[in-house]
């Protein structure tokens, strides 16, 4: 059974979340403050849901510790929806960012996607080969194939494809994609660049494979794998 730690000071949300997760077959533990979260034995925890505004500090302080040793994947769960916060969260090593109020189905999908990324992976390494329909992407070798043919992708297109494949069957908002493409050189990928990048990627994927890369109107994109 996968164990999820909920770091959340709001009693109602803490209660509703743990009920939801237990119904879905997860083991749940709760922390109502940063201190309680830090006192938890994280060895047995597979995923952390992290609120940012806590009574004794900010969720960022907990996330900071992610760099200092083994830490399970973290999904930030917060009412803050500024792009700056999302970027900061992902930069600090959070695995995903979900804003409140959230739909339970969406949160569960995100949780499963993050857990799936970490599967087959005793050492915290992410899975190296991603497959979606007839597209195969090898993260280690940075190569991707569609229908057995190697794709000539730019670094940006490769990262975009990888991110969509890691989150297959989940709609990724444009905002989250933009946040993900903030790189260390502070070279910001803007909305237009993203549209162009998706268009080029589709062209390169070819007629059959590109059908899996769906546009969800007004929201973002989704890599659809019917076999999943
Ligand atoms: Ca709070």
CSV table of C-alpha atoms and ligand atoms in Angstrom, one decimal:
chain,number,residue,atom,x,y,z
A,1,UNK,CA,0.0,0.0,0.0
A,2,UNK,CA,1.4,3.4,-1.0
A,3,UNK,CA,1.7,5.8,2.0
A,4,UNK,CA,0.8,9.5,1.6
A,5,UNK,CA,1.7,12.2,4.1
A,6,UNK,CA,-0.7,15.1,4.1
A,7,UNK,CA,0.9,18.3,5.4
A,8,UNK,CA,-2.1,20.6,5.9
A,9,UNK,CA,-3.2,22.8,8.8
A,10,UNK,CA,-6.8,23.1,7.7
A,11,UNK,CA,-8.8,20.4,9.6
A,12,UNK,CA,-11.5,20.2,7.1
A,13,UNK,CA,-9.2,19.7,4.1
A,14,UNK,CA,-7.0,17.3,6.1
A,15,UNK,CA,-10.0,15.2,7.0
A,16,UNK,CA,-11.5,15.3,3.5
A,17,UNK,CA,-8.2,14.4,1.8
A,18,UNK,CA,-7.5,11.5,4.1
A,19,UNK,CA,-11.0,10.1,3.6
A,20,UNK,CA,-10.6,10.4,-0.2
A,21,UNK,CA,-7.2,8.8,-0.2
A,22,UNK,CA,-8.2,6.0,2.1
A,23,UNK,CA,-11.1,5.2,-0.1
A,24,UNK,CA,-8.7,4.9,-3.0
A,25,UNK,CA,-6.6,2.4,-1.1
A,26,UNK,CA,-3.8,4.6,0.1
A,27,UNK,CA,-2.3,4.6,3.6
A,28,UNK,CA,-2.5,8.1,5.0
A,29,UNK,CA,-0.7,10.0,7.7
A,30,UNK,CA,-1.2,13.7,8.6
A,31,UNK,CA,0.9,16.6,9.8
A,32,UNK,CA,-0.7,19.9,10.8
A,33,UNK,CA,2.4,22.0,11.0
A,34,UNK,CA,6.0,22.2,9.6
A,35,UNK,CA,7.3,20.8,12.9
A,36,UNK,CA,5.0,17.8,12.8
A,37,UNK,CA,5.9,17.2,9.2
A,38,UNK,CA,9.6,17.4,10.0
A,39,UNK,CA,9.2,14.9,12.8
A,40,UNK,CA,7.7,12.3,10.5
A,41,UNK,CA,9.7,9.3,9.5
A,42,UNK,CA,9.8,9.9,5.7
A,43,UNK,CA,11.4,6.5,5.0
A,44,UNK,CA,7.9,4.9,4.8
A,45,UNK,CA,6.3,7.7,2.9
A,46,UNK,CA,5.8,7.4,-0.9
A,47,UNK,CA,4.4,10.9,-1.6
A,48,UNK,CA,3.8,14.1,0.3
A,49,UNK,CA,1.0,16.5,-0.3
A,50,UNK,CA,2.3,19.9,0.9
A,51,UNK,CA,0.3,23.0,1.8
A,52,UNK,CA,2.4,26.2,1.6
A,53,UNK,CA,0.8,28.3,4.3
A,54,UNK,CA,1.4,26.6,7.6
A,55,UNK,CA,1.0,28.0,11.2
A,56,UNK,CA,4.8,27.7,12.0
A,57,UNK,CA,6.2,28.6,8.6
A,58,UNK,CA,6.1,28.0,4.8
A,59,UNK,CA,5.9,24.8,2.9
A,60,UNK,CA,9.0,26.0,1.1
A,61,UNK,CA,11.1,25.3,4.3
A,62,UNK,CA,10.0,21.7,4.1
A,63,UNK,CA,10.8,21.5,0.4
A,64,UNK,CA,14.2,23.0,1.1
A,65,UNK,CA,15.1,19.8,2.9
A,66,UNK,CA,14.4,17.8,-0.3
A,67,UNK,CA,17.9,18.7,-1.4
A,68,UNK,CA,19.5,17.4,1.8
A,69,UNK,CA,18.9,13.7,1.5
A,70,UNK,CA,16.2,11.2,0.5
A,71,UNK,CA,12.8,12.7,0.3
A,72,UNK,CA,9.7,11.2,-1.3
A,73,UNK,CA,8.1,13.0,-4.2
A,74,UNK,CA,6.1,16.2,-3.3
A,75,UNK,CA,2.9,17.6,-4.7
A,76,UNK,CA,2.3,21.2,-3.6
A,77,UNK,CA,-1.4,21.7,-2.8
A,78,UNK,CA,-2.2,25.3,-2.3
A,79,UNK,CA,-4.6,28.2,-2.9
A,80,UNK,CA,-1.7,30.2,-4.4
A,81,UNK,CA,-2.0,30.2,-8.1
A,82,UNK,CA,0.6,32.8,-9.1
A,83,UNK,CA,2.9,31.6,-11.8
A,84,UNK,CA,5.8,32.8,-9.7
A,85,UNK,CA,4.8,30.4,-6.9
A,86,UNK,CA,4.4,27.5,-9.3
A,87,UNK,CA,7.8,28.2,-10.8
A,88,UNK,CA,9.4,28.5,-7.4
A,89,UNK,CA,7.8,25.2,-6.3
A,90,UNK,CA,8.9,23.3,-9.3
A,91,UNK,CA,12.4,24.9,-9.2
A,92,UNK,CA,12.7,23.8,-5.6
A,93,UNK,CA,12.1,20.2,-6.6
A,94,UNK,CA,8.4,19.7,-6.2
A,95,UNK,CA,7.1,17.1,-8.6
A,96,UNK,CA,3.8,18.8,-9.2
A,97,UNK,CA,1.6,21.7,-8.2
A,98,UNK,CA,-2.1,21.6,-7.7
A,99,UNK,CA,-4.2,24.6,-6.8
A,100,UNK,CA,-7.1,24.7,-4.4
A,101,UNK,CA,-10.0,24.3,-4.8
A,102,UNK,CA,-9.2,21.1,-6.7
A,103,UNK,CA,-11.4,18.3,-8.2
A,104,UNK,CA,-10.7,15.0,-6.4
A,105,UNK,CA,-10.4,13.2,-9.7
A,106,UNK,CA,-7.7,15.6,-10.9
A,107,UNK,CA,-5.8,15.3,-7.7
A,108,UNK,CA,-5.9,11.5,-7.8
A,109,UNK,CA,-4.7,11.5,-11.4
A,110,UNK,CA,-1.8,13.8,-10.5
A,111,UNK,CA,-0.9,11.6,-7.5
A,112,UNK,CA,-0.9,8.5,-9.6
A,113,UNK,CA,1.2,10.2,-12.3
A,114,UNK,CA,3.8,11.2,-9.8
A,115,UNK,CA,3.8,7.7,-8.2
A,116,UNK,CA,4.1,6.1,-11.6
A,117,UNK,CA,7.1,8.2,-12.4
A,118,UNK,CA,8.9,6.8,-9.4
A,119,UNK,CA,8.0,3.2,-10.0
A,120,UNK,CA,10.5,0.4,-10.7
A,121,UNK,CA,12.8,2.6,-9.0
A,122,UNK,CA,14.4,1.5,-5.8
A,123,UNK,CA,17.0,4.3,-5.7
A,124,UNK,CA,14.7,7.2,-6.5
A,125,UNK,CA,15.7,7.2,-10.1
A,126,UNK,CA,12.9,7.9,-12.5
A,127,UNK,CA,11.9,5.4,-15.1
A,128,UNK,CA,14.3,5.8,-18.1
A,129,UNK,CA,12.1,4.6,-21.0
A,130,UNK,CA,8.7,6.1,-21.6
A,131,UNK,CA,6.3,4.6,-24.0
A,132,UNK,CA,3.1,6.1,-25.2
A,133,UNK,CA,1.4,4.3,-28.2
A,134,UNK,CA,4.0,4.0,-30.9
A,135,UNK,CA,6.2,6.7,-29.3
A,136,UNK,CA,9.2,5.6,-27.3
A,137,UNK,CA,11.4,8.1,-25.4
A,138,UNK,CA,14.7,7.1,-23.7
A,139,UNK,CA,15.6,9.7,-21.1
A,140,UNK,CA,19.0,8.4,-20.4
A,141,UNK,CA,20.1,8.5,-24.0
A,142,UNK,CA,18.0,11.5,-24.9
A,143,UNK,CA,16.5,9.9,-28.0
A,144,UNK,CA,12.9,9.5,-29.0
A,145,UNK,CA,11.3,7.3,-31.7
A,146,UNK,CA,7.9,7.4,-33.4
A,147,UNK,CA,6.8,4.3,-35.2
A,148,UNK,CA,10.4,3.0,-34.9
A,149,UNK,CA,11.9,6.1,-36.6
A,150,UNK,CA,14.2,8.3,-34.6
A,151,UNK,CA,13.0,11.9,-34.2
A,152,UNK,CA,15.2,14.9,-34.8
A,153,UNK,CA,14.0,17.0,-31.8
A,154,UNK,CA,15.5,20.2,-30.3
A,155,UNK,CA,16.2,20.1,-26.6
A,156,UNK,CA,13.0,22.0,-25.9
A,157,UNK,CA,10.9,19.7,-28.0
A,158,UNK,CA,12.4,16.7,-26.3
A,159,UNK,CA,11.7,18.1,-22.8
A,160,UNK,CA,8.1,19.0,-23.8
A,161,UNK,CA,7.5,15.5,-25.2
A,162,UNK,CA,9.1,13.9,-22.1
A,163,UNK,CA,7.0,16.0,-19.7
A,164,UNK,CA,3.8,15.1,-21.6
A,165,UNK,CA,4.7,11.4,-21.7
A,166,UNK,CA,5.5,11.4,-18.0
A,167,UNK,CA,2.1,12.8,-17.4
A,168,UNK,CA,0.2,10.8,-20.0
A,169,UNK,CA,-3.5,10.8,-19.9
A,170,UNK,CA,-3.5,14.0,-17.7
A,171,UNK,CA,-4.3,17.4,-19.0
A,172,UNK,CA,-1.3,19.7,-18.4
A,173,UNK,CA,-2.2,23.3,-18.3
A,174,UNK,CA,-0.3,25.8,-20.4
A,175,UNK,CA,0.6,27.6,-17.1
A,176,UNK,CA,2.2,24.4,-15.7
A,177,UNK,CA,4.1,23.8,-19.0
A,178,UNK,CA,5.4,27.3,-19.0
A,179,UNK,CA,6.5,27.0,-15.4
A,180,UNK,CA,8.3,23.8,-16.3
A,181,UNK,CA,10.2,25.4,-19.1
A,182,UNK,CA,11.7,28.1,-16.9
A,183,UNK,CA,15.3,27.1,-17.1
A,184,UNK,CA,18.2,27.9,-15.0
A,185,UNK,CA,19.5,30.5,-17.5
A,186,UNK,CA,16.2,32.3,-16.8
A,187,UNK,CA,15.4,32.0,-20.4
A,188,UNK,CA,11.6,32.3,-20.2
A,189,UNK,CA,9.5,30.3,-22.7
A,190,UNK,CA,6.5,32.5,-23.4
A,191,UNK,CA,3.0,31.5,-24.5
A,192,UNK,CA,3.8,31.9,-28.2
A,193,UNK,CA,7.0,29.9,-28.0
A,194,UNK,CA,5.1,27.1,-26.4
A,195,UNK,CA,2.4,27.1,-29.1
A,196,UNK,CA,5.1,27.0,-31.8
A,197,UNK,CA,7.0,24.3,-29.9
A,198,UNK,CA,3.9,22.1,-29.8
A,199,UNK,CA,3.2,22.7,-33.5
A,200,UNK,CA,6.8,21.7,-34.5
A,201,UNK,CA,6.7,18.7,-32.2
A,202,UNK,CA,3.4,17.5,-33.8
A,203,UNK,CA,4.9,17.9,-37.3
A,204,UNK,CA,7.9,15.8,-36.3
A,205,UNK,CA,5.8,13.1,-34.7
A,206,UNK,CA,4.1,12.4,-38.0
A,207,UNK,CA,0.5,11.7,-38.8
A,208,UNK,CA,-0.1,8.7,-36.7
A,209,UNK,CA,1.7,9.6,-33.5
A,210,UNK,CA,0.6,13.3,-33.4
A,211,UNK,CA,-3.0,12.2,-32.8
A,212,UNK,CA,-2.0,11.3,-29.3
A,213,UNK,CA,-1.0,14.9,-28.5
A,214,UNK,CA,-4.3,16.5,-27.9
A,215,UNK,CA,-5.1,20.1,-27.4
A,216,UNK,CA,-7.6,20.6,-24.6
A,217,UNK,CA,-9.2,23.9,-25.6
A,218,UNK,CA,-8.6,26.8,-23.3
A,219,UNK,CA,-6.6,24.7,-20.9
A,220,UNK,CA,-3.6,23.0,-22.3
A,221,UNK,CA,-2.4,19.7,-23.7
A,222,UNK,CA,-2.7,16.0,-23.0
A,223,UNK,CA,-0.8,13.0,-24.3
A,224,UNK,CA,-3.4,10.3,-24.7
A,225,UNK,CA,-2.4,6.7,-24.4
A,226,UNK,CA,-5.5,4.5,-24.9
A,227,UNK,CA,-3.5,1.4,-23.8
A,228,UNK,CA,-2.7,2.7,-20.4
B,1,LIG,CA1,-2.8,26.4,5.1
